[in-house]
Each structure stands twice: as structure tokens, then as C-alpha cells.
Amino acid sequence: MDAWLHSRAEVRERRGLQRSATPQGTVIDLASNDYLGLSADARVIEASTQALHDHGAGARASRVVCGTNQAHQYLEEQLCLLTGHDSALAFSSGYTANLGVLAALGGPGTLMIFDAHVHASLRDGIKLSRSPAVEVPHNDLNAIAAALAGRTQPRAVVVLESIYSVLGDAADLAAAAGLCATYDALLLVDEAHGIGVAGGGRGAVAAAGLAGSVHVAATATLSKALGSQGGAVLGSTLLREHLVNTARTFIFDTALAPAAAAAGARAAAIVREEPGLAAALLRNAEVLAQRCGVAPSAGAVQSVPVGSAALAAEIATELRLEGVSVGCFRPPSVPDGVSRLRLTARGNLTAQELDTGTTAVARVLAAANSAAENSAMASINHGKASNPA
Ligand SMILES: Cc1ncc(COP(=O)(O)O)c(C=O)c1O
């Protein structure tokens, strides 16, 4: 095993795919998902601290063993108030929410239709469900319609993200929900990057007027705009009851820590009461995109395609040395050939941070582009010299 681990590390190094979780320093953060800065909000921290004192450091067991704690109940109420869904069920993370709901809805009688760019947790959930599955090209409604029309299974689930985690673009939820209603299927929308961002913070499902529809359910994470940790499935009370009884990551996983639940609940209430937070985030996102020379996206995530995985890693390292942290997405986070930098805006970025951060990104990207052009030119010239006509 040791020799194999060494050989795997060598392959990663050679391909520019080595990852590390370097210690956090004082950098300008254009990489995290703390879109509204709520992880450090005094009110969120206070709610979390109070829950620690009231309920202890851990949830002690699964909720089917130890019951539902007040912090979980309050979180689920607040998520419903924010997003407009009838019902919510908290999980220990967004990842386990996705695994739980997909495995609980799947099986041989359910066709899973999923966008090519959905998150790893959704792909894993589909695999775990052992359902027949069709991957459709990104944002291709015709392909979704064709898969729904041709299905032989009695049930179907269409799996999308409201705002895609790496590309930063949006799904056409109204059109996808229309198809699901026509073909009697369920649209499952991962709102990880939509809640706190789209629809004045209420999420893209609410913005499209789809919360409460029997053909639409969603998953959420508390770990991004809500600044905490944990996840949830949002939908009908019937769906919630089904999950309490069948979702393995709800039944066989220790419940969400009460302090994380309370932080997420307080953050959800703040987002609902202060729609200006999401507006400030979107303003900063626009400035970030414009100054870094990329087309503005639908939310906080700005995506900058970079030729190779090695170049993406090089640029991210150089920026880090300049005190700017950006996301670097390489395989297996993205398919081969589409490595990219992922820049994220936050509503609480100061004008100075935005200025310094975007100046550094623009300069390093321009240098990388001109180095790539010079090397392309050199290889053309070299070709001419060695192949005289
Ligand atoms: C689209 C999407 N879904 C789910 C998750 C998982 O959420 P969590 O970090 O709460 O497990 C993420 C996080 O990276 C994500 O981007």
C-alpha cells in the first residue's frame, strides 16, 4: 500500500493535481463561500454560543435515537420562513443531505436525470440510489425533455443546481419545473450557492415562485452564505416524513451539532430580515467580474477558465504569495481540460480589499496570458524554421 500511495502522489505531482490544505493566513479572501460574511457575525456567534451552553457540544446521537433538539426544530422553521418551502429536514452537512434525499427517492423505479456539472455529492447520491441515470449536457432543457419523454420508469427526478458551484451560471428553474410538471417528475434543486444569494437571499427556487410546488424540492447547505455548517432538504411534509423514515444519512448519522444548527438558524433569520446583504454581495460580484475581465455570473462565483491544471495551480500559488486567496479547480473537481480559477465575491469585502484583490488577479492573469501567447508564437516560429517550405 505504501508503494502505491507513493506512486499515486508522484502521478498527481506530475500532472499538476497535487492539493494541499495550507494553513490559513491573513489574505484577501476571494475563495471562500462565506458570501455574506455571516460566519463571523456577532449575532450568529452569540446564537451558536448560547446553543453550546444549552445543549452541549454534540448532538449525542441520531435524531431517531435521541429525538429532535430545539435547535434543530428552530433551524428547520427558519429555513422554511426564508425559502418558502413547506418543510425542512436538517442533516449534518449539505453533502449528507444530497446523499440522503437521492438515495431515499431512488431505486430501479426512479430515473435520475442530472446535469453534467452537478456537484460530486449529487453524483455520489445518484450512484448510491442505484437508480438508472442519464447525464444531460450542461443547461440543456431539450435533453432533459427528451430523457423525461423517453423514460420507462414510473418515477423520475431531475437533478440541477440553482447556481452552479464552479461555473457560477444559473439553471432555468422555471422551464425545468414546467417539464417536471408535464412529465410528472420531481425537480431537485441544489441551492448551495443560491440561498443567501439569489432572490434577495431567499434562493433561486423562491425567486422563480416554485417553493411549495409538489414538483419541486431543494437541498441547502448551511456552510456557504449562512456561515455555519450543516445541510437540509426542503420540500413537502410528505417528503420530510419519507426522509425521516428512509434517508440513511439522517437515520445512521449523528445529528447536526446544536451550535451549528443555531448559527444556521440565526443566519437564515438575518438573511430574511436584511435583503440588503444579498444585494451588496451581488454588487461586489459584478465589480469582481468586471475588474478581472470575466463575464458576470449569476451569483457570487466568478469562473476563469485557465488552460492546464498546472497553470491554474501556478497562478493560484502566485496570487497567494501576493496575499490573495483564490479557488483553483482541477480534475477531479472539474472534468479534464476545463481547469479554472474560481473567484468568489463576498458582501463584506471592503472597497480596499476589492481593489487590491482584483488588481492582483488582473495583473497575474495578464502575465499568464502573455506568457502563453509568447510560447505559442515561439513554437510557430520554431515550426517555420525547422520546416522550410
Ligand atoms: C453545489 C454543492 N452542493 C453540496 C455541497 C456540499 O455542502 P457541504 O459543504 O455542506 O457538505 C457543496 C459544497 O461544496 C456544493 O458546492
Coordinates of C-alpha atoms and ligand atoms in Angstrom, one line a residue:
M1 CA 0.0 0.0 0.0
D2 CA 2.8 2.4 0.9
A3 CA 4.5 2.0 -2.5
W4 CA 1.1 2.5 -4.2
L5 CA 0.5 5.7 -2.2
H6 CA 3.9 7.0 -3.2
S7 CA 3.2 6.2 -6.9
R8 CA -0.2 8.0 -6.7
A9 CA 1.5 11.1 -5.2
E10 CA 4.1 11.1 -8.0
V11 CA 1.4 11.0 -10.7
R12 CA -0.5 13.8 -9.0
E13 CA 2.6 15.9 -8.8
R14 CA 3.5 15.3 -12.5
R15 CA 0.0 16.3 -13.7
G16 CA -0.2 19.4 -11.5
L17 CA -3.0 17.9 -9.5
Q18 CA -1.4 17.9 -6.0
R19 CA -3.7 19.5 -3.5
S20 CA -2.9 20.8 0.0
A21 CA -4.8 22.4 2.8
T22 CA -2.3 25.1 3.6
P23 CA -2.7 27.0 7.0
Q24 CA -4.9 30.0 6.6
G25 CA -3.1 33.3 6.8
T26 CA -4.2 36.9 6.6
V27 CA -5.1 37.1 2.9
I28 CA -7.7 38.8 0.9
D29 CA -10.3 36.1 0.6
L30 CA -11.6 35.6 -2.9
A31 CA -12.0 31.8 -2.4
S32 CA -14.3 31.0 0.5
N33 CA -18.1 30.5 0.3
D34 CA -18.8 32.8 3.3
Y35 CA -20.7 35.0 0.8
L36 CA -22.3 37.3 3.3
G37 CA -19.6 37.3 6.0
L38 CA -22.0 35.7 8.4
S39 CA -19.5 33.1 9.8
A40 CA -18.0 36.0 11.8
D41 CA -21.3 37.9 12.5
A42 CA -21.6 38.7 16.3
R43 CA -25.3 37.7 16.3
V44 CA -24.6 34.3 14.7
I45 CA -21.7 33.6 17.1
E46 CA -23.9 34.6 20.0
A47 CA -26.7 32.2 19.0
S48 CA -24.2 29.4 18.5
T49 CA -22.5 30.0 21.9
Q50 CA -25.9 30.0 23.6
A51 CA -26.8 26.7 22.0
L52 CA -23.5 25.2 23.2
H53 CA -24.4 26.1 26.7
D54 CA -28.0 25.0 26.4
H55 CA -27.5 21.7 24.5
G56 CA -23.8 20.8 24.8
A57 CA -21.0 20.4 22.3
G58 CA -22.5 17.5 20.3
A59 CA -25.9 16.1 19.3
R60 CA -25.0 12.8 21.1
A61 CA -26.8 10.5 18.6
S62 CA -29.1 10.4 15.5
R63 CA -32.4 12.2 15.9
V64 CA -34.2 8.9 15.6
V65 CA -32.4 7.8 18.7
C66 CA -32.2 10.9 20.9
G67 CA -35.1 12.9 19.4
T68 CA -35.2 16.4 18.0
N69 CA -33.5 19.1 19.8
Q70 CA -34.9 22.7 20.0
A71 CA -32.0 24.0 17.9
H72 CA -32.9 21.6 15.0
Q73 CA -36.5 22.5 15.2
Y74 CA -35.8 26.2 15.2
L75 CA -33.4 25.8 12.3
E76 CA -36.0 24.0 10.2
E77 CA -38.6 26.7 10.9
Q78 CA -36.2 29.4 10.0
L79 CA -35.2 27.7 6.7
C80 CA -38.9 27.4 5.8
L81 CA -39.5 31.0 6.6
L82 CA -36.5 32.1 4.5
T83 CA -37.1 29.9 1.4
G84 CA -40.9 29.5 1.4
H85 CA -40.8 25.6 1.4
D86 CA -43.4 23.9 3.5
S87 CA -41.0 21.7 5.3
A88 CA -37.3 21.2 6.1
L89 CA -35.2 18.4 7.5
A90 CA -31.7 19.2 8.8
F91 CA -28.7 16.9 8.0
S92 CA -25.1 17.0 9.3
S93 CA -23.9 18.6 6.0
G94 CA -25.0 19.6 2.5
Y95 CA -23.2 16.5 1.3
T96 CA -25.2 14.1 3.5
A97 CA -28.4 15.9 2.6
N98 CA -27.8 15.2 -1.0
L99 CA -26.8 11.6 -0.4
G100 CA -29.8 11.1 1.8
V101 CA -32.5 12.5 -0.4
L102 CA -31.3 11.0 -3.6
A103 CA -30.8 7.5 -2.1
A104 CA -34.2 7.8 -0.5
L105 CA -36.0 8.8 -3.7
G106 CA -34.1 6.4 -6.0
G107 CA -34.1 2.8 -6.9
P108 CA -34.9 0.8 -10.0
G109 CA -38.2 2.5 -10.5
T110 CA -36.8 6.0 -10.5
L111 CA -34.9 7.5 -13.4
M112 CA -32.3 10.1 -12.3
I113 CA -31.7 12.8 -14.9
F114 CA -28.7 15.0 -13.9
D115 CA -26.9 18.0 -15.4
A116 CA -23.2 17.3 -16.4
H117 CA -22.0 20.0 -14.0
V118 CA -23.7 18.9 -10.8
H119 CA -21.6 18.7 -7.6
A120 CA -19.9 15.5 -6.5
S121 CA -22.3 15.0 -3.7
L122 CA -25.2 14.8 -6.1
R123 CA -23.4 12.3 -8.4
D124 CA -22.5 10.2 -5.3
G125 CA -26.1 10.3 -4.2
I126 CA -27.3 9.1 -7.6
K127 CA -24.8 6.3 -7.5
L128 CA -25.8 5.3 -4.0
S129 CA -29.5 5.3 -5.1
R130 CA -28.8 2.5 -7.6
S131 CA -31.2 4.2 -10.0
P132 CA -30.9 4.1 -13.7
A133 CA -29.4 7.5 -14.6
V134 CA -29.0 9.8 -17.6
E135 CA -26.4 12.6 -17.6
V136 CA -27.5 15.5 -19.8
P137 CA -25.3 18.3 -21.2
H138 CA -25.0 21.4 -19.1
N139 CA -28.2 23.6 -19.0
D140 CA -29.7 21.6 -21.9
L141 CA -33.5 21.6 -21.4
N142 CA -34.1 19.8 -24.7
A143 CA -32.0 16.9 -23.4
I144 CA -33.9 16.9 -20.1
A145 CA -37.2 16.9 -22.0
A146 CA -36.1 14.0 -24.2
A147 CA -35.0 11.9 -21.2
L148 CA -38.3 12.6 -19.5
A149 CA -40.3 11.8 -22.6
G150 CA -38.5 8.5 -23.2
R151 CA -38.5 7.2 -19.7
T152 CA -39.7 3.7 -19.0
Q153 CA -39.6 4.0 -15.2
P154 CA -42.7 5.1 -13.2
R155 CA -40.8 7.9 -11.4
A156 CA -38.2 10.5 -12.4
V157 CA -36.0 13.0 -10.6
V158 CA -34.3 15.9 -12.5
V159 CA -31.2 17.0 -10.5
L160 CA -29.8 20.5 -11.1
E161 CA -28.1 23.3 -9.1
S162 CA -29.7 26.7 -9.0
I163 CA -26.3 28.4 -9.3
Y164 CA -23.5 26.1 -10.4
S165 CA -20.7 25.8 -7.9
V166 CA -17.8 26.0 -10.3
L167 CA -19.2 27.7 -13.4
G168 CA -21.3 30.2 -11.5
D169 CA -24.1 30.2 -14.1
A170 CA -27.8 29.6 -13.3
A171 CA -30.2 26.9 -14.3
D172 CA -33.6 27.8 -15.9
L173 CA -35.6 26.6 -13.0
A174 CA -39.0 27.7 -14.2
A175 CA -38.6 25.9 -17.5
A176 CA -37.2 22.7 -15.8
A177 CA -40.1 22.8 -13.3
G178 CA -42.5 23.1 -16.2
L179 CA -41.0 20.0 -17.8
C180 CA -41.3 18.1 -14.5
A181 CA -44.9 19.1 -14.1
T182 CA -45.6 18.0 -17.7
Y183 CA -43.9 14.6 -17.2
D184 CA -44.9 14.1 -13.6
A185 CA -41.4 14.1 -12.3
L186 CA -39.7 15.8 -9.3
L187 CA -37.2 18.7 -9.8
L188 CA -34.5 18.5 -7.1
V189 CA -32.5 21.8 -7.0
D190 CA -29.3 22.0 -5.0
E191 CA -29.5 25.6 -3.6
A192 CA -26.0 25.5 -2.0
H193 CA -24.9 28.6 -4.0
G194 CA -28.4 30.1 -4.4
I195 CA -29.6 30.6 -0.8
G196 CA -28.4 33.9 0.6
V197 CA -27.5 35.0 -2.9
A198 CA -30.5 34.8 -5.3
G199 CA -34.0 36.2 -4.8
G200 CA -32.8 38.8 -2.2
G201 CA -31.3 35.9 -0.3
R202 CA -34.3 33.6 -0.3
G203 CA -32.8 31.4 -3.0
A204 CA -33.5 30.9 -6.7
V205 CA -36.4 28.5 -6.1
A206 CA -38.3 31.1 -4.2
A207 CA -37.3 33.8 -6.8
A208 CA -38.9 31.6 -9.5
G209 CA -42.1 31.2 -7.5
L210 CA -41.5 27.5 -7.2
A211 CA -41.3 27.0 -3.4
G212 CA -44.2 24.8 -2.3
S213 CA -44.8 23.2 -5.7
V214 CA -45.3 19.4 -5.5
H215 CA -42.9 19.0 -8.4
V216 CA -40.0 20.9 -6.7
A217 CA -37.8 20.1 -3.8
A218 CA -34.4 21.6 -2.9
T219 CA -31.3 20.9 -0.8
A220 CA -29.4 23.5 1.1
T221 CA -26.1 23.9 2.9
L222 CA -25.6 26.0 6.0
S223 CA -21.9 26.1 5.2
K224 CA -21.8 28.8 2.5
A225 CA -23.9 32.1 2.7
L226 CA -25.3 31.0 6.1
G227 CA -21.7 30.9 7.5
S228 CA -22.2 27.8 9.6
Q229 CA -22.0 24.0 8.9
G230 CA -24.7 21.5 8.1
G231 CA -27.4 20.9 5.4
A232 CA -31.1 20.4 4.8
V233 CA -33.7 19.0 2.4
L234 CA -36.5 21.4 1.7
G235 CA -39.9 20.3 0.3
S236 CA -43.3 18.9 1.3
T237 CA -44.1 17.5 4.7
L238 CA -44.7 14.2 3.0
L239 CA -41.2 14.2 1.6
R240 CA -39.8 15.1 5.0
E241 CA -41.6 12.2 6.6
H242 CA -40.3 9.8 3.9
L243 CA -36.7 11.0 4.7
V244 CA -37.1 10.6 8.4
N245 CA -38.0 7.0 7.8
T246 CA -35.7 6.1 4.9
A247 CA -32.8 8.5 4.4
R248 CA -29.8 6.6 5.6
T249 CA -27.7 9.7 6.2
F250 CA -30.4 11.0 8.5
I251 CA -31.0 7.7 10.4
F252 CA -27.5 6.4 10.7
D253 CA -25.6 9.7 11.2
T254 CA -25.3 11.7 14.4
A255 CA -27.5 14.7 14.1
L256 CA -26.2 18.2 13.3
A257 CA -24.3 19.8 16.3
P258 CA -26.8 22.1 18.1
A259 CA -24.3 25.0 17.9
A260 CA -24.1 24.7 14.1
A261 CA -27.9 24.4 13.9
A262 CA -28.4 27.6 16.0
A263 CA -25.8 29.5 14.0
G264 CA -27.5 28.5 10.7
A265 CA -30.9 29.4 12.1
R266 CA -29.8 32.9 13.2
A267 CA -28.1 33.4 9.9
A268 CA -31.2 32.4 8.0
A269 CA -33.2 34.9 10.0
I270 CA -30.7 37.7 9.3
V271 CA -30.7 36.9 5.6
R272 CA -34.6 37.1 5.6
E273 CA -34.7 40.3 7.6
E274 CA -31.9 42.1 5.7
P275 CA -32.2 41.6 1.9
G276 CA -29.6 44.3 1.5
L277 CA -26.9 41.7 2.4
A278 CA -27.5 39.7 -0.8
A279 CA -27.7 43.0 -2.8
A280 CA -24.3 44.1 -1.5
L281 CA -22.9 40.7 -2.4
L282 CA -24.2 40.9 -6.0
R283 CA -22.8 44.4 -6.4
N284 CA -19.3 43.2 -5.3
A285 CA -19.6 40.2 -7.6
E286 CA -20.3 42.5 -10.5
V287 CA -17.2 44.6 -9.7
L288 CA -15.1 41.5 -9.2
A289 CA -16.1 40.1 -12.6
Q290 CA -15.6 43.4 -14.4
R291 CA -12.2 44.1 -13.0
C292 CA -10.9 40.6 -13.6
G293 CA -12.2 40.6 -17.2
V294 CA -14.7 37.8 -16.9
A295 CA -18.4 37.8 -18.0
P296 CA -20.5 38.4 -14.9
S297 CA -22.1 35.2 -13.5
A298 CA -25.5 34.6 -11.8
G299 CA -24.2 34.8 -8.2
A300 CA -21.1 35.1 -6.1
V301 CA -18.9 32.6 -8.1
Q302 CA -16.9 34.0 -11.0
S303 CA -15.2 31.4 -13.1
V304 CA -12.0 32.0 -15.0
P305 CA -11.0 29.2 -17.4
V306 CA -7.3 28.5 -17.5
G307 CA -5.6 26.2 -20.0
S308 CA -4.0 23.5 -17.9
A309 CA -4.3 22.2 -14.3
A310 CA -0.6 23.1 -13.8
L311 CA -1.1 26.7 -14.9
A312 CA -4.2 27.1 -12.7
A313 CA -2.2 25.9 -9.7
E314 CA 0.7 28.2 -10.7
I315 CA -1.5 31.3 -10.9
A316 CA -3.2 30.4 -7.6
T317 CA 0.1 30.0 -5.9
E318 CA 1.4 33.3 -7.2
L319 CA -1.7 35.1 -6.1
R320 CA -1.4 33.5 -2.6
L321 CA 2.2 34.8 -2.4
E322 CA 0.8 38.3 -3.1
G323 CA -1.7 37.8 -0.3
V324 CA -4.8 37.0 -2.4
S325 CA -6.6 33.6 -2.0
V326 CA -8.5 32.3 -5.0
G327 CA -10.0 28.9 -5.7
C328 CA -8.2 26.6 -8.0
F329 CA -10.4 23.9 -9.6
R330 CA -8.7 21.0 -11.3
P331 CA -9.7 17.4 -12.0
P332 CA -11.4 15.6 -10.3
S333 CA -13.4 18.7 -9.1
V334 CA -13.9 19.6 -12.8
P335 CA -13.7 17.4 -16.0
D336 CA -10.3 17.1 -17.7
G337 CA -9.4 20.1 -19.8
V338 CA -11.5 22.7 -18.0
S339 CA -9.3 23.7 -15.1
R340 CA -10.2 27.1 -13.8
L341 CA -9.8 29.7 -11.1
R342 CA -12.8 30.3 -9.1
L343 CA -13.2 33.7 -7.6
T344 CA -15.9 34.4 -5.1
A345 CA -17.3 37.7 -4.0
R346 CA -18.5 38.5 -0.5
G347 CA -20.9 41.2 0.5
N348 CA -18.5 42.3 3.3
L349 CA -15.4 42.7 1.1
T350 CA -14.1 46.3 1.7
A351 CA -13.5 48.6 -1.2
Q352 CA -9.8 48.4 -0.4
E353 CA -9.8 44.6 -0.4
L354 CA -11.8 44.5 -3.7
D355 CA -9.4 47.0 -5.2
T356 CA -6.1 45.2 -4.1
G357 CA -7.5 41.7 -4.8
T358 CA -8.8 42.5 -8.3
T359 CA -5.7 44.4 -9.3
A360 CA -3.5 41.5 -8.3
V361 CA -5.8 38.9 -10.1
A362 CA -5.9 41.1 -13.3
R363 CA -2.1 41.5 -13.3
V364 CA -1.3 37.9 -12.8
L365 CA -3.8 36.7 -15.4
A366 CA -2.5 39.2 -17.9
A367 CA 1.1 38.0 -17.3
A368 CA 0.0 34.3 -17.7
N369 CA -1.9 35.1 -20.9
S370 CA 1.1 37.0 -22.4
A371 CA 3.5 34.1 -21.4
A372 CA 1.1 31.7 -23.1
E373 CA 1.0 33.8 -26.3
N374 CA 4.8 34.2 -26.4
S375 CA 5.2 30.4 -26.1
A376 CA 2.6 29.8 -28.8
M377 CA 4.4 32.3 -31.1
A378 CA 7.8 30.7 -30.3
S379 CA 6.5 27.2 -31.2
I380 CA 5.0 28.6 -34.5
N381 CA 8.4 30.3 -35.3
H382 CA 10.2 27.1 -34.4
G383 CA 8.0 25.1 -36.7
K384 CA 8.6 27.6 -39.5
A385 CA 12.4 27.4 -39.0
S386 CA 12.5 23.6 -38.9
N387 CA 10.0 23.1 -41.8
P388 CA 11.1 25.5 -44.5
A389 CA 8.5 25.5 -47.4
Ligands
LIG1 C1 -23.3 22.5 -5.0 C2 -22.9 21.9 -3.7 N1 -23.7 21.0 -3.1 C3 -23.3 20.5 -1.9 C4 -22.2 20.9 -1.3 C5 -21.8 20.2 0.0 O1 -22.1 21.0 1.1 P1 -21.4 20.9 2.5 O2 -20.1 21.6 2.4 O3 -22.4 21.5 3.4 O4 -21.3 19.4 2.7 C6 -21.3 21.8 -1.9 C7 -20.1 22.2 -1.2 O5 -19.0 22.3 -1.7 C8 -21.7 22.4 -3.1 O6 -21.0 23.3 -3.7

